[in-house]
Short mmCIF file of C-alpha atoms in Angstrom, two decimals:
data_model
loop_
_atom_site.label_atom_id
_atom_site.label_comp_id
_atom_site.label_asym_id
_atom_site.label_seq_id
_atom_site.Cartn_x
_atom_site.Cartn_y
_atom_site.Cartn_z
CA MET A 1094 -16.47 23.13 25.14
CA THR A 1095 -15.79 19.41 25.56
CA GLU A 1096 -13.46 16.94 23.90
CA PHE A 1097 -16.42 15.88 21.75
CA ASP A 1098 -16.91 19.28 20.13
CA ILE A 1099 -15.72 19.28 16.54
CA LEU A 1100 -14.13 22.64 15.88
CA VAL A 1101 -13.20 22.35 12.22
CA ASP A 1102 -14.51 23.78 8.99
CA ALA A 1103 -16.30 20.89 7.27
CA ASN A 1104 -15.12 22.25 3.91
CA GLN A 1105 -11.50 21.76 4.99
CA VAL A 1106 -11.89 18.10 6.00
CA SER A 1107 -10.70 15.48 3.51
CA PRO A 1108 -13.51 13.61 1.74
CA LEU A 1109 -12.37 10.25 3.12
CA SER A 1110 -12.35 11.67 6.65
CA LEU A 1111 -15.89 12.93 6.05
CA ALA A 1112 -16.86 9.44 4.87
CA TYR A 1113 -15.15 7.90 7.92
CA ILE A 1114 -17.24 9.91 10.38
CA GLY A 1115 -20.30 9.73 8.13
CA ASP A 1116 -20.17 5.93 8.13
CA ALA A 1117 -20.28 5.90 11.94
CA VAL A 1118 -23.05 8.51 12.16
CA TYR A 1119 -25.19 6.73 9.55
CA GLU A 1120 -24.65 3.36 11.25
CA LEU A 1121 -25.72 4.79 14.61
CA TYR A 1122 -28.92 6.29 13.19
CA ILE A 1123 -29.75 3.06 11.35
CA ARG A 1124 -29.08 0.84 14.36
CA SER A 1125 -31.22 3.12 16.53
CA TYR A 1126 -34.03 3.02 13.96
CA ILE A 1127 -33.93 -0.77 13.68
CA MET A 1128 -33.72 -1.34 17.42
CA HIS A 1129 -36.77 0.86 18.01
CA SER A 1130 -38.70 -0.66 15.08
CA VAL A 1131 -38.41 -4.35 15.86
CA ASN A 1132 -37.73 -6.62 18.81
CA MET A 1133 -35.31 -9.35 17.74
CA PRO A 1134 -31.99 -10.92 18.72
CA VAL A 1135 -28.82 -8.95 18.01
CA ALA A 1136 -27.75 -11.26 15.16
CA LYS A 1137 -31.03 -10.55 13.37
CA LEU A 1138 -30.71 -6.83 14.09
CA HIS A 1139 -27.31 -6.89 12.39
CA LYS A 1140 -28.73 -8.69 9.35
CA ALA A 1141 -31.63 -6.22 9.18
CA ALA A 1142 -29.15 -3.33 9.17
CA THR A 1143 -27.38 -4.57 6.04
CA LYS A 1144 -30.24 -3.46 3.79
CA PHE A 1145 -29.43 0.08 4.91
CA VAL A 1146 -25.65 0.13 5.39
CA SER A 1147 -24.11 -2.08 2.71
CA ALA A 1148 -22.36 -0.28 -0.15
CA LYS A 1149 -24.79 -1.86 -2.60
CA SER A 1150 -27.78 -0.59 -0.60
CA GLN A 1151 -26.31 2.86 -0.09
CA SER A 1152 -25.67 3.13 -3.83
CA LYS A 1153 -29.33 2.34 -4.59
CA ILE A 1154 -30.48 4.74 -1.89
CA TYR A 1155 -28.33 7.55 -3.28
CA HIS A 1156 -29.91 7.18 -6.73
CA MET A 1157 -33.34 7.48 -5.12
CA ILE A 1158 -32.54 10.66 -3.13
CA LYS A 1159 -30.07 12.48 -5.39
CA ASP A 1160 -32.70 14.83 -6.83
CA SER A 1161 -33.48 16.03 -3.29
CA LEU A 1162 -29.92 17.17 -2.62
CA THR A 1163 -28.81 20.78 -2.83
CA GLU A 1164 -26.00 21.97 -5.08
CA GLU A 1165 -23.68 22.16 -2.05
CA GLU A 1166 -24.64 18.64 -0.95
CA ASN A 1167 -24.04 17.29 -4.45
CA ALA A 1168 -20.59 18.90 -4.47
CA VAL A 1169 -19.73 17.21 -1.15
CA PHE A 1170 -21.09 13.89 -2.45
CA LYS A 1171 -18.90 14.18 -5.56
CA ARG A 1172 -15.81 14.96 -3.45
CA GLY A 1173 -16.43 11.76 -1.50
CA ARG A 1174 -17.27 9.67 -4.55
CA ASN A 1175 -14.17 10.79 -6.43
CA ALA A 1176 -11.74 10.35 -3.52
CA HIS A 1177 -9.27 7.54 -4.04
CA SER A 1178 -9.64 5.00 -1.27
CA TYR A 1179 -7.26 2.12 -0.75
CA THR A 1180 -10.03 -0.18 0.44
CA SER A 1181 -13.00 -1.72 -1.32
CA ALA A 1182 -16.31 -3.29 -0.40
CA LYS A 1183 -16.63 -7.03 -0.04
CA ASN A 1184 -20.03 -7.34 -1.68
CA ALA A 1185 -20.20 -4.40 -4.09
CA ASP A 1186 -18.47 -3.28 -7.24
CA ILE A 1187 -16.17 -0.26 -7.32
CA VAL A 1188 -18.87 2.09 -8.66
CA GLN A 1189 -21.29 1.14 -5.89
CA TYR A 1190 -18.52 1.48 -3.32
CA ARG A 1191 -17.58 4.96 -4.50
CA ILE A 1192 -21.21 6.10 -4.51
CA ALA A 1193 -21.61 4.77 -0.96
CA THR A 1194 -18.44 6.64 0.04
CA GLY A 1195 -19.92 9.82 -1.43
CA LEU A 1196 -23.13 9.37 0.56
CA GLU A 1197 -21.17 8.74 3.75
CA ALA A 1198 -19.05 11.84 3.06
CA LEU A 1199 -22.23 13.90 2.77
CA ILE A 1200 -23.52 12.54 6.07
CA GLY A 1201 -20.17 13.27 7.73
CA TYR A 1202 -20.18 16.78 6.30
CA LEU A 1203 -23.62 17.56 7.70
CA TYR A 1204 -22.64 16.08 11.05
CA ILE A 1205 -19.48 18.17 11.30
CA LYS A 1206 -21.41 21.29 10.26
CA LYS A 1207 -23.87 20.45 13.05
CA ASP A 1208 -26.74 20.68 10.54
CA THR A 1209 -28.77 18.10 12.46
CA GLU A 1210 -32.07 19.04 10.83
CA ARG A 1211 -30.80 18.39 7.30
CA LEU A 1212 -28.80 15.35 8.42
CA GLU A 1213 -31.93 13.76 9.85
CA GLN A 1214 -33.97 14.69 6.77
CA ILE A 1215 -31.49 12.87 4.54
CA ILE A 1216 -31.23 9.86 6.84
CA SER A 1217 -35.04 9.68 6.96
CA MET A 1218 -35.09 9.69 3.15
CA CYS A 1219 -32.49 6.90 3.16
CA ILE A 1220 -34.59 4.83 5.57
CA HIS A 1221 -37.75 5.40 3.53
CA CYS A 1222 -35.98 4.38 0.31
CA ALA A 1223 -34.46 1.25 1.85
CA GLU A 1224 -37.82 0.24 3.32
CA SER A 1225 -39.54 0.75 -0.05
CA GLU A 1226 -37.06 -1.66 -1.67
CA GLU A 1227 -38.58 -4.60 0.23
#
């Protein structure tokens, strides 16, 4: 066991904490995908990432993948979406922001459960959906 092992029951973690870790996990996967897909300066890499990681984009992506989610995953998404956050997105409305929070909570949940296979399936769906929006 190391200090990086997460030894908690994902069902006992608050939805905003799930979204907090999910945001970081999602961002890391997206940045890795973009960096391996294109060769460009960091400023352009950051701009390219926004089509995947902005609340507005994540809201659109969720609507495209929601039918692929299990009942358990939908329940986690709803916990995240319905959690009352004291922050809001700069470039999205409150509905989009809450949907994005729900998606991030789901990603955090799968990460904490160490369900890497399903986590990567969902992130792959997110990438495919964002790419198809171009």
